[in-house]
mmCIF file with all atom_site columns, C-alpha atoms in Angstrom:
data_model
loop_
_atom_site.group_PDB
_atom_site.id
_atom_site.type_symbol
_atom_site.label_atom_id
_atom_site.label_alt_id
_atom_site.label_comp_id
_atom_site.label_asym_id
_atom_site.label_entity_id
_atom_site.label_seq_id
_atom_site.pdbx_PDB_ins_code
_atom_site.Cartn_x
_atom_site.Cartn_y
_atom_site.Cartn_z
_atom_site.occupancy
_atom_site.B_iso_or_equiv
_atom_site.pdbx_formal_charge
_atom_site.auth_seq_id
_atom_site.auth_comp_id
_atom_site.auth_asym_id
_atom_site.auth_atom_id
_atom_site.pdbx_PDB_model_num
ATOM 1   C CA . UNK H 1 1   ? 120.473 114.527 85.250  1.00 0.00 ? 1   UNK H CA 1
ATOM 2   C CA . UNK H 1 2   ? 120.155 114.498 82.260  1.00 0.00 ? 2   UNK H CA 1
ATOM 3   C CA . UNK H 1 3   ? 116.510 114.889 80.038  1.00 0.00 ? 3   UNK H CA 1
ATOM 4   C CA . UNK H 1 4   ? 116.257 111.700 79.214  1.00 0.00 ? 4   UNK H CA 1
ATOM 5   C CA . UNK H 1 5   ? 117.260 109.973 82.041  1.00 0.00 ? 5   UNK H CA 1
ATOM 6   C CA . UNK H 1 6   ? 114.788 112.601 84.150  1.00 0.00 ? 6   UNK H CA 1
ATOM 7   C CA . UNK H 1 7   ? 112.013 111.383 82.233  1.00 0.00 ? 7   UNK H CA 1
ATOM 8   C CA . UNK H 1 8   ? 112.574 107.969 82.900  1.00 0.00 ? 8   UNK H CA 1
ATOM 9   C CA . UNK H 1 9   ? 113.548 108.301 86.574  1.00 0.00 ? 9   UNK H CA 1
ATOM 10  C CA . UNK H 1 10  ? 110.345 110.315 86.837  1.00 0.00 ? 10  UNK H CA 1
ATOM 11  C CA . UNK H 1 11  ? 108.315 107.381 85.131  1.00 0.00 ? 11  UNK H CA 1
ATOM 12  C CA . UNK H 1 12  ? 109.904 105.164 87.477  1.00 0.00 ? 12  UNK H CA 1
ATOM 13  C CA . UNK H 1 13  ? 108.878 107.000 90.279  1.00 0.00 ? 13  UNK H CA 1
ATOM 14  C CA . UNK H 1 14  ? 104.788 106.646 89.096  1.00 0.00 ? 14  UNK H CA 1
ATOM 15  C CA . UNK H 1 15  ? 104.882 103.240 88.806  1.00 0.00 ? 15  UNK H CA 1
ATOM 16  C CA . UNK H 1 16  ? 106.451 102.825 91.858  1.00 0.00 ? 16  UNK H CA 1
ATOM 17  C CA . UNK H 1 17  ? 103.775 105.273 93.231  1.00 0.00 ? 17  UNK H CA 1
ATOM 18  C CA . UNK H 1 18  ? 101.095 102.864 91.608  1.00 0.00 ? 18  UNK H CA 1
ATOM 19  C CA . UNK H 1 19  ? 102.747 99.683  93.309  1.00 0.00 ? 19  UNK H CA 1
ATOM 20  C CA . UNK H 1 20  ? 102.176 101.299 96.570  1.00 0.00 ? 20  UNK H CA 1
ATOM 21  C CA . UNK H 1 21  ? 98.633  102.178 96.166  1.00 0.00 ? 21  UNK H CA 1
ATOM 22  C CA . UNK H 1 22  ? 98.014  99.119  94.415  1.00 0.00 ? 22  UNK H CA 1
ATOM 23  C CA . UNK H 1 23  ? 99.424  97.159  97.573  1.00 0.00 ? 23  UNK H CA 1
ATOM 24  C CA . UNK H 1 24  ? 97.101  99.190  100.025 1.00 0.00 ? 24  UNK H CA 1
ATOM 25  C CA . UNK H 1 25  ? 94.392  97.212  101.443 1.00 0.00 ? 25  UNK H CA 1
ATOM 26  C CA . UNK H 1 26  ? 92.183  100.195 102.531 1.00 0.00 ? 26  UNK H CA 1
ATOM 27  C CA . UNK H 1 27  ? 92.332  101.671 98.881  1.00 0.00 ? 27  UNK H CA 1
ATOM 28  C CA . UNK H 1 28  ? 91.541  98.033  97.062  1.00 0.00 ? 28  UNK H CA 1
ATOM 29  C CA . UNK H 1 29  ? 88.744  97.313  99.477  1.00 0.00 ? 29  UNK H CA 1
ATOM 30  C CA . UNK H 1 30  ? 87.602  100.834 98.583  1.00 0.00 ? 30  UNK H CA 1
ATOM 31  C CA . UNK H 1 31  ? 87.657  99.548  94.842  1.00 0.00 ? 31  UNK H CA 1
ATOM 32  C CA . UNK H 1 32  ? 86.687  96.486  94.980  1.00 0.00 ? 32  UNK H CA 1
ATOM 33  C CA . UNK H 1 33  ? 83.100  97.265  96.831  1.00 0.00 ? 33  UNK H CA 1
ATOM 34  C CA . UNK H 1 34  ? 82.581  100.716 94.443  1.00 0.00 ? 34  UNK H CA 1
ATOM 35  C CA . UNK H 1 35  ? 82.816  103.126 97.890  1.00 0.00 ? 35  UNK H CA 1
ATOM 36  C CA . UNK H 1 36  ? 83.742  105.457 95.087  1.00 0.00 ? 36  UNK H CA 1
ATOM 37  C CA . UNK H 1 37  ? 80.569  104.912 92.619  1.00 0.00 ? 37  UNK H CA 1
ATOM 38  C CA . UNK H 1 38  ? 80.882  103.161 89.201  1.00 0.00 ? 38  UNK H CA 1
ATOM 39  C CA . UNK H 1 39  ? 84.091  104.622 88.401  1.00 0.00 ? 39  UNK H CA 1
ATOM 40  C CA . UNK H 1 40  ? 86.001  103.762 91.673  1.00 0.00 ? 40  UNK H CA 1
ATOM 41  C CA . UNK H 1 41  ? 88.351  101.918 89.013  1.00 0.00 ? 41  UNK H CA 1
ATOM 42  C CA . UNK H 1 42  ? 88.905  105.257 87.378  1.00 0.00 ? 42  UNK H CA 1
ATOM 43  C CA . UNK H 1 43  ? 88.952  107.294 90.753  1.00 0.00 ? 43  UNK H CA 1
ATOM 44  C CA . UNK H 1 44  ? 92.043  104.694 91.717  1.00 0.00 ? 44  UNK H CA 1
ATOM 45  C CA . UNK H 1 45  ? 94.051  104.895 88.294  1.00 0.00 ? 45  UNK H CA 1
ATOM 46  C CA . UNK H 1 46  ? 93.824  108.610 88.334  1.00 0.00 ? 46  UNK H CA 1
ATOM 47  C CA . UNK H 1 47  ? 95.176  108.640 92.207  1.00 0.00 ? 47  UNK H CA 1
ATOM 48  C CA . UNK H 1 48  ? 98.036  107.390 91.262  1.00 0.00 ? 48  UNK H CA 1
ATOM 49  C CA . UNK H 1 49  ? 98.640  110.253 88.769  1.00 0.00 ? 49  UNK H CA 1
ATOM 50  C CA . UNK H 1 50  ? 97.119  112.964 91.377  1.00 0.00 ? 50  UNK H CA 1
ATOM 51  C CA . UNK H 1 51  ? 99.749  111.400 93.816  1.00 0.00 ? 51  UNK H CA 1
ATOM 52  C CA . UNK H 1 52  ? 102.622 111.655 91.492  1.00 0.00 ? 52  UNK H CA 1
ATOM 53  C CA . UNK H 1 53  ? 102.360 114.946 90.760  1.00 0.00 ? 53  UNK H CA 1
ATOM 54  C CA . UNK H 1 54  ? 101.458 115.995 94.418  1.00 0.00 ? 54  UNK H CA 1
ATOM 55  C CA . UNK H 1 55  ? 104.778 114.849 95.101  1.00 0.00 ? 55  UNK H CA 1
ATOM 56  C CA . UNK H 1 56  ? 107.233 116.515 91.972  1.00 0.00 ? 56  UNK H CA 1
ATOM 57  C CA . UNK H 1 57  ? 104.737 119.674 92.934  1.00 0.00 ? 57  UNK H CA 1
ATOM 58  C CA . UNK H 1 58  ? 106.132 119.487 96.792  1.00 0.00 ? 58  UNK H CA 1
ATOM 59  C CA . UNK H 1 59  ? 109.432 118.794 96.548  1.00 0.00 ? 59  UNK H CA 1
ATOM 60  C CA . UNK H 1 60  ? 109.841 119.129 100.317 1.00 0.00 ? 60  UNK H CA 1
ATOM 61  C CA . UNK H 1 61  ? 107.172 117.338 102.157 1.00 0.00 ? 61  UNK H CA 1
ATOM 62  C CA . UNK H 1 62  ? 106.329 116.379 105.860 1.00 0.00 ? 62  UNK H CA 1
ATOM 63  C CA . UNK H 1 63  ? 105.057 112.876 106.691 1.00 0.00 ? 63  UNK H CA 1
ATOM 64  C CA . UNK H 1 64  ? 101.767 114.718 108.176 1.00 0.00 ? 64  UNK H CA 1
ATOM 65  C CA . UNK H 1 65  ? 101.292 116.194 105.074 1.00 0.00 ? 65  UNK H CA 1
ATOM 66  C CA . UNK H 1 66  ? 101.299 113.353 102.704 1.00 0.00 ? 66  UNK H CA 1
ATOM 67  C CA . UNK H 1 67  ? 99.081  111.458 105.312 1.00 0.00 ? 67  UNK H CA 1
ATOM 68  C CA . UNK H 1 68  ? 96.278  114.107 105.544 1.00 0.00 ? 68  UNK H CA 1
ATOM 69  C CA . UNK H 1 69  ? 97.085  114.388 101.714 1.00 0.00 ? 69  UNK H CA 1
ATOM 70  C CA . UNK H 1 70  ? 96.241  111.122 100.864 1.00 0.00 ? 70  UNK H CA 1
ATOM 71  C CA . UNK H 1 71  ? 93.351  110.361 103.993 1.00 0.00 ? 71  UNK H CA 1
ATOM 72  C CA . UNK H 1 72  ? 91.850  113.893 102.156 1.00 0.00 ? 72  UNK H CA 1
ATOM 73  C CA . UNK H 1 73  ? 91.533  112.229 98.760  1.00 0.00 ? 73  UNK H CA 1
ATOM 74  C CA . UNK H 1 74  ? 90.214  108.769 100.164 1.00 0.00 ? 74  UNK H CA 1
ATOM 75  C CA . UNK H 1 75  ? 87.348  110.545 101.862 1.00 0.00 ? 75  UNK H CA 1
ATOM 76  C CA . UNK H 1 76  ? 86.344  113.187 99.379  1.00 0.00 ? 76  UNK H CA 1
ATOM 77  C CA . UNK H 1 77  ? 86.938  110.234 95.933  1.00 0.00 ? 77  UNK H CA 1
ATOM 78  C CA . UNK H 1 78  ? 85.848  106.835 97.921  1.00 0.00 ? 78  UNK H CA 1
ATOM 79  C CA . UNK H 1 79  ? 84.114  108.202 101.454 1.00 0.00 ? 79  UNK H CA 1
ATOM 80  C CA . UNK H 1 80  ? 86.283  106.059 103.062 1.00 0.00 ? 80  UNK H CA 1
ATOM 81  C CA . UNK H 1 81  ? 87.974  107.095 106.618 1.00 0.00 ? 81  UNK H CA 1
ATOM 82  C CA . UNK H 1 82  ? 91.104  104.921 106.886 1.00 0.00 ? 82  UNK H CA 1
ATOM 83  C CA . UNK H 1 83  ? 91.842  104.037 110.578 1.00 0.00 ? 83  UNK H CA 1
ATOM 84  C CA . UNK H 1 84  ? 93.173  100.202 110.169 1.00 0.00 ? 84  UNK H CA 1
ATOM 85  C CA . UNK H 1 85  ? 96.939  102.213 110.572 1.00 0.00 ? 85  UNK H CA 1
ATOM 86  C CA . UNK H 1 86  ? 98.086  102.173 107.236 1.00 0.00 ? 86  UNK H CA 1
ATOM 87  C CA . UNK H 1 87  ? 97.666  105.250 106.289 1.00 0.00 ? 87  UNK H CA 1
ATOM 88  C CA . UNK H 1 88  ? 101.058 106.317 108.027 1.00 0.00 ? 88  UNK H CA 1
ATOM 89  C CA . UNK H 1 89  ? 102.713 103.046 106.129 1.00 0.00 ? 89  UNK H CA 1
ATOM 90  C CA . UNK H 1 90  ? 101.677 103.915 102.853 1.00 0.00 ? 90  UNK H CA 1
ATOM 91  C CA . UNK H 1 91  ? 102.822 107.588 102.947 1.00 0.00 ? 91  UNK H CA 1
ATOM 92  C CA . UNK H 1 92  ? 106.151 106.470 104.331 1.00 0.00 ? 92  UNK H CA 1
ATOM 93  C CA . UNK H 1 93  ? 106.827 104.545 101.063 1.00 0.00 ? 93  UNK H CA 1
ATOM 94  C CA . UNK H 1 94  ? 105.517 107.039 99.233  1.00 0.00 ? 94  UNK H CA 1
ATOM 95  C CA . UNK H 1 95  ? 108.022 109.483 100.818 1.00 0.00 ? 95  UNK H CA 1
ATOM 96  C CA . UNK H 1 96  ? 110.730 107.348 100.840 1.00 0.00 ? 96  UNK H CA 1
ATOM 97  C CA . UNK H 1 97  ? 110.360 106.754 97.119  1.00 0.00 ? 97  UNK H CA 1
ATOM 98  C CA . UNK H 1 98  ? 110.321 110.365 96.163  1.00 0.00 ? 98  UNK H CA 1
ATOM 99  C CA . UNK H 1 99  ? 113.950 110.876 98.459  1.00 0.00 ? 99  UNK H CA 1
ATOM 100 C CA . UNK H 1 100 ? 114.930 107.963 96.460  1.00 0.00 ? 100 UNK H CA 1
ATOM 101 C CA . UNK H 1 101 ? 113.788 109.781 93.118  1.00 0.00 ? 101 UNK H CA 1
ATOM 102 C CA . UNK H 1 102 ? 115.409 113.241 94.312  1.00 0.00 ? 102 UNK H CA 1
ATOM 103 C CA . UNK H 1 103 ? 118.552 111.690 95.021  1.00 0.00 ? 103 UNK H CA 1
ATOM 104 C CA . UNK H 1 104 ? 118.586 110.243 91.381  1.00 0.00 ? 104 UNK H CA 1
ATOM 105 C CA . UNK H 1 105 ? 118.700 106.787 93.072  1.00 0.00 ? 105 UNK H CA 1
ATOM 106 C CA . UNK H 1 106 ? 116.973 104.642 90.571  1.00 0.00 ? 106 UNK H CA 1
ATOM 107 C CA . UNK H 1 107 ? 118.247 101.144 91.954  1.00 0.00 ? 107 UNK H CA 1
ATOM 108 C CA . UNK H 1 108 ? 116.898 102.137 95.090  1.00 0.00 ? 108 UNK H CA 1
ATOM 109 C CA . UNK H 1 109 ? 113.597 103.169 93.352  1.00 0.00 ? 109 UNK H CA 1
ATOM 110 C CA . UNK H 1 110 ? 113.704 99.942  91.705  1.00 0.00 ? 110 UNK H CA 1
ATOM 111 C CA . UNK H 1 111 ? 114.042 97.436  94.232  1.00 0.00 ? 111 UNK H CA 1
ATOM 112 C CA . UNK H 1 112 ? 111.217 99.042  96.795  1.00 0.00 ? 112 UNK H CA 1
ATOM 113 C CA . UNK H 1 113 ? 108.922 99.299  93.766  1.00 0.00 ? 113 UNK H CA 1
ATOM 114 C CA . UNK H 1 114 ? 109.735 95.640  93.312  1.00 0.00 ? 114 UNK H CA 1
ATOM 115 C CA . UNK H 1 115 ? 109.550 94.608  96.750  1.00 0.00 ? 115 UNK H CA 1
ATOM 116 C CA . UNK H 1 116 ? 106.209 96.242  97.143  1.00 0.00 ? 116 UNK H CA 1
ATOM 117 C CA . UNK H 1 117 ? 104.643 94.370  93.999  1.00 0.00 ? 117 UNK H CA 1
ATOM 118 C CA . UNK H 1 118 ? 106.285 91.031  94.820  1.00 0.00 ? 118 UNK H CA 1
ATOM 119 C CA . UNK H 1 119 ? 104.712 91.656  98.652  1.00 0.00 ? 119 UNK H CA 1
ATOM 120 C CA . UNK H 1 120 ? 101.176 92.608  97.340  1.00 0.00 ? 120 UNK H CA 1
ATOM 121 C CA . UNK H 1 121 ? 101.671 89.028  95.555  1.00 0.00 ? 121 UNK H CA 1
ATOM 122 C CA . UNK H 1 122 ? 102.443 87.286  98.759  1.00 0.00 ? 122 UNK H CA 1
ATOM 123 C CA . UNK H 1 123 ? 99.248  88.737  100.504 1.00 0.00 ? 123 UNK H CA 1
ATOM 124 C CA . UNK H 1 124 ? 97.027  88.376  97.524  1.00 0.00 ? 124 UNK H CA 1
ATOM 125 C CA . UNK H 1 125 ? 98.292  84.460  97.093  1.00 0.00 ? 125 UNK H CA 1
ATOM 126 C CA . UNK H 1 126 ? 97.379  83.775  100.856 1.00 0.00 ? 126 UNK H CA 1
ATOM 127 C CA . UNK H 1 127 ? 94.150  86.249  101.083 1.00 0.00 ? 127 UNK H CA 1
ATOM 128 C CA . UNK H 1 128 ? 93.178  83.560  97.797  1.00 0.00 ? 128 UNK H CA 1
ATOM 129 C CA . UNK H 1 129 ? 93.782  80.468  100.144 1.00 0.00 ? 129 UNK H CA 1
ATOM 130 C CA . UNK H 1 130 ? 92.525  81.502  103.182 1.00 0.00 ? 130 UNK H CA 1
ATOM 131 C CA . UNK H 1 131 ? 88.790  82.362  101.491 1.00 0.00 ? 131 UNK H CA 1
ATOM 132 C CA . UNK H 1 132 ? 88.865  78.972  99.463  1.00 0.00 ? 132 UNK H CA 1
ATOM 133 C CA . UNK H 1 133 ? 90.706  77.089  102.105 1.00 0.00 ? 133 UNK H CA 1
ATOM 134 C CA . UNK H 1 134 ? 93.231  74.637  101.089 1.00 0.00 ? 134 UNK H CA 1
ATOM 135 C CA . UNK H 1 135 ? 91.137  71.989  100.296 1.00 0.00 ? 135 UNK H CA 1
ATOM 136 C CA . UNK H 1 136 ? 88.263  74.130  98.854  1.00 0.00 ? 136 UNK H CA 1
ATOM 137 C CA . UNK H 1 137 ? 86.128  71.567  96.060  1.00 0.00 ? 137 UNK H CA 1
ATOM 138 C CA . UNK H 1 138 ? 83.183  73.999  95.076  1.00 0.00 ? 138 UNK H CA 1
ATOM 139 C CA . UNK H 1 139 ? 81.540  72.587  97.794  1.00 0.00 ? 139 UNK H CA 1
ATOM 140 C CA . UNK H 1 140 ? 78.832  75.174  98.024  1.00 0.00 ? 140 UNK H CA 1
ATOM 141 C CA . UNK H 1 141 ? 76.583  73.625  101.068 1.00 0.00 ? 141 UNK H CA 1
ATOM 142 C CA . UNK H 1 142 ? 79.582  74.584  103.649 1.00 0.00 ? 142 UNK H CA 1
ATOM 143 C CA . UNK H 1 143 ? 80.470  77.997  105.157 1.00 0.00 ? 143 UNK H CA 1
ATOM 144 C CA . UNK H 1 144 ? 84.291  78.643  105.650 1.00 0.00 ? 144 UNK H CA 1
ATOM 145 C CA . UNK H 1 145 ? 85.165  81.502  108.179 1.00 0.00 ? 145 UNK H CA 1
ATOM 146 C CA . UNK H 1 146 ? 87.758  84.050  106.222 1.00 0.00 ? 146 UNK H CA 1
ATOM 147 C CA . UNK H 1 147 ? 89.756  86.440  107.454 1.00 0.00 ? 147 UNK H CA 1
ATOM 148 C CA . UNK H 1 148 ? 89.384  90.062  106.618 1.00 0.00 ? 148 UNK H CA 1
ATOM 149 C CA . UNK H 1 149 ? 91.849  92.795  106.850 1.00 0.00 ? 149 UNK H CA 1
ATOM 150 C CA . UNK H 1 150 ? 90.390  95.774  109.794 1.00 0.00 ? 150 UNK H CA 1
ATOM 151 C CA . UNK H 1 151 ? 89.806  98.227  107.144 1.00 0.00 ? 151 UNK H CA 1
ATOM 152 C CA . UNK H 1 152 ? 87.145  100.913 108.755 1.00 0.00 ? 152 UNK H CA 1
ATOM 153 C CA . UNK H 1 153 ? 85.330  102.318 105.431 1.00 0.00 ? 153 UNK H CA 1
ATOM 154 C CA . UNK H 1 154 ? 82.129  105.203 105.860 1.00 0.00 ? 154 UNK H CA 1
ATOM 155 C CA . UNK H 1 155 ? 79.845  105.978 103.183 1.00 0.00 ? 155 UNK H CA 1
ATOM 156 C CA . UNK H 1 156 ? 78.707  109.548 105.039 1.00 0.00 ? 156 UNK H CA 1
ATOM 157 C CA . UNK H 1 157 ? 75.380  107.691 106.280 1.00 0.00 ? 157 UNK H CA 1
ATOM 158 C CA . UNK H 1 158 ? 75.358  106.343 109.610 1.00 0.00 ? 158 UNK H CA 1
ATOM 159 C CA . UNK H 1 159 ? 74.136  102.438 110.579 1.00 0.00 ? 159 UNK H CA 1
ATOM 160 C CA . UNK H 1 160 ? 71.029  103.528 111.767 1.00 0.00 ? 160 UNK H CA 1
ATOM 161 C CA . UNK H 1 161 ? 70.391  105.232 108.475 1.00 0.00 ? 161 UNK H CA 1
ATOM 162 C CA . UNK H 1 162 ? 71.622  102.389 106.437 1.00 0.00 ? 162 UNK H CA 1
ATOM 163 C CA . UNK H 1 163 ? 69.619  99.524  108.129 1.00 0.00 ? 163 UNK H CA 1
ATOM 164 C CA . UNK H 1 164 ? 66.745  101.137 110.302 1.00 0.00 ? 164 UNK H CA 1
ATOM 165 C CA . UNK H 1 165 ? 65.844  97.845  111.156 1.00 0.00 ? 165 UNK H CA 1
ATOM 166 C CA . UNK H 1 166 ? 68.406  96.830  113.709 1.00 0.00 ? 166 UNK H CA 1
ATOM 167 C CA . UNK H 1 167 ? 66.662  99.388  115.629 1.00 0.00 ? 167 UNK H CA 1
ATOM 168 C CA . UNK H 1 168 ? 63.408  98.135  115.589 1.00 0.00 ? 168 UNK H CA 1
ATOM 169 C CA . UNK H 1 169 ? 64.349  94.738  115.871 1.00 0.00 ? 169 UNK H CA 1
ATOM 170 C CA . UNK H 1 170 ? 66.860  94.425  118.866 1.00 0.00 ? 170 UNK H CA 1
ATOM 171 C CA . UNK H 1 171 ? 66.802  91.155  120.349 1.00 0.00 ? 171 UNK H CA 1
ATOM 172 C CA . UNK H 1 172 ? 65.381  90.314  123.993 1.00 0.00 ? 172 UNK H CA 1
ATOM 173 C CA . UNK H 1 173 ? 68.772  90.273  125.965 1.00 0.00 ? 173 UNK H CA 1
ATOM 174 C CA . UNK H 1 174 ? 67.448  87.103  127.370 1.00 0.00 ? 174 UNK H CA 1
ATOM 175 C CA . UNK H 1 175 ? 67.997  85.451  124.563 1.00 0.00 ? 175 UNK H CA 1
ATOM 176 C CA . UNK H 1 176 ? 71.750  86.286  123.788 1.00 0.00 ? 176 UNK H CA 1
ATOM 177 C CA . UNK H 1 177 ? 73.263  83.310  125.143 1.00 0.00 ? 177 UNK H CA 1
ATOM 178 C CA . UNK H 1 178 ? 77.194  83.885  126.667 1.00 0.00 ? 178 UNK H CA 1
ATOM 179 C CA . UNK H 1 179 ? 78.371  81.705  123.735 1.00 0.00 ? 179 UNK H CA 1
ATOM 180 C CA . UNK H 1 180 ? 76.981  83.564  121.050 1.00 0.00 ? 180 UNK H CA 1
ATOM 181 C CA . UNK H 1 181 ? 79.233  86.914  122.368 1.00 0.00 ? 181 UNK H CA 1
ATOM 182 C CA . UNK H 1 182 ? 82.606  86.488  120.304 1.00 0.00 ? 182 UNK H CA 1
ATOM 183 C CA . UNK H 1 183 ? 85.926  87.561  121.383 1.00 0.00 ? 183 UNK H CA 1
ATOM 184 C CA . UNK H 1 184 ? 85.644  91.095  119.534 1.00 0.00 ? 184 UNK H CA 1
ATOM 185 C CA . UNK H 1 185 ? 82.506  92.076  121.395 1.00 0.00 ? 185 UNK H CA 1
ATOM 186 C CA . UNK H 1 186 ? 80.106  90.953  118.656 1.00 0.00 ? 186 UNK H CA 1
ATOM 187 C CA . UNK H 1 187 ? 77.119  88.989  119.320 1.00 0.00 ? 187 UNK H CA 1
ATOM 188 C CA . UNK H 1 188 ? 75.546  86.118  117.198 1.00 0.00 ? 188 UNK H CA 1
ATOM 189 C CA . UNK H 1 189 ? 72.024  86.700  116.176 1.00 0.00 ? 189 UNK H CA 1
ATOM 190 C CA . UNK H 1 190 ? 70.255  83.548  115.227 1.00 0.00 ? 190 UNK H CA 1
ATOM 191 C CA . UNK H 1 191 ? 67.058  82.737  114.024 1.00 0.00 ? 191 UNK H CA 1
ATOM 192 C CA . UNK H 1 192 ? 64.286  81.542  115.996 1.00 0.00 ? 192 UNK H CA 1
ATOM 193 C CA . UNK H 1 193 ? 63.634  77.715  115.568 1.00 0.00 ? 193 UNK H CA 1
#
């Protein structure tokens, strides 16, 4: 290869690095609710870079490795424990990218970078609808149920910590009724009348 073409291959390869993260619903939810303080922005832009390089650093990596690589830098930048099984997903593109990049492959490169981006614009079109519903008017007075990707996310403190009164306030089992038990196993607490 030649420099030039190195250099751009090697640009190629970051953005298609960004696509990826950018797609992955366990780092955007991260994001989006700050699990990484008031620069989780920053924290996400500068994964893509630490990711990059992690990669043209380890030119020969094992799947394991770029999965405890990247579940590492999710808990120590956003305290966020990935289980919802993307994790493995996400550093099989990533992987597959970088063979793609070693082979000099840029078409390749090119068209899962693409795919990703134009896939991430699928969910993000239909994640849009499904919260405002398809005949959404601003009609503020009625609650919509919305669908929410099974992201599990920590923040190092544990529930009791977080809200100490769900302790204190457990309601009578007497009270649950059998409808208000969902199909996930969680119950509905509603107010007295």
């Amino acid at each position: 290869m030649m420099a030039g073409a190195g250099e751009d291959a090697r640009a190629l390869f970051g953005a298609g690095v960004r696509a990826a993260l950018e797609a992955w619903p366990a780092l955007q939810i991260a994001v989006e609710n700050g699990f990484g303080g008031v620069q989780s922005q920053e924290k996400a832009e500068w994964l893509g870079g630490a990711v990059e390089d992690y990669f043209i650093r380890n030119a020969d990596l094992e799947l394991e490795e770029v999965e405890d690589f990247l579940g590492e830098l999710m808990t120590n930048e956003f305290d966020t424990v990935v289980e919802d099984g993307t994790l493995p997903q996400v550093s099989q593109q990533l992987r597959t990218m970088f063979q793609h990049f070693q082979k000099g492959d840029m078409a390749a490169l090119r068209e899962m970078a693409s795919h990703i981006t134009q896939r991430k614009s699928k969910v993000t079109a239909t994640a849009l609808e499904t919260a405002r519903g398809p005949d959404d008017r601003g009609d503020t007075d009625s609650v919509e149920e919305m669908e929410v990707p099974q992201v599990t996310a920590t923040t190092g403190a544990t529930t009791e910590s977080i809200c100490p009164q769900l302790e204190a306030s457990d309601p009578n089992p007497q009270t649950i009724k059998e409808e208000d038990i969902v199909e996930d196993g969680w119950t509905i607490v509603r107010r007295k009348k």
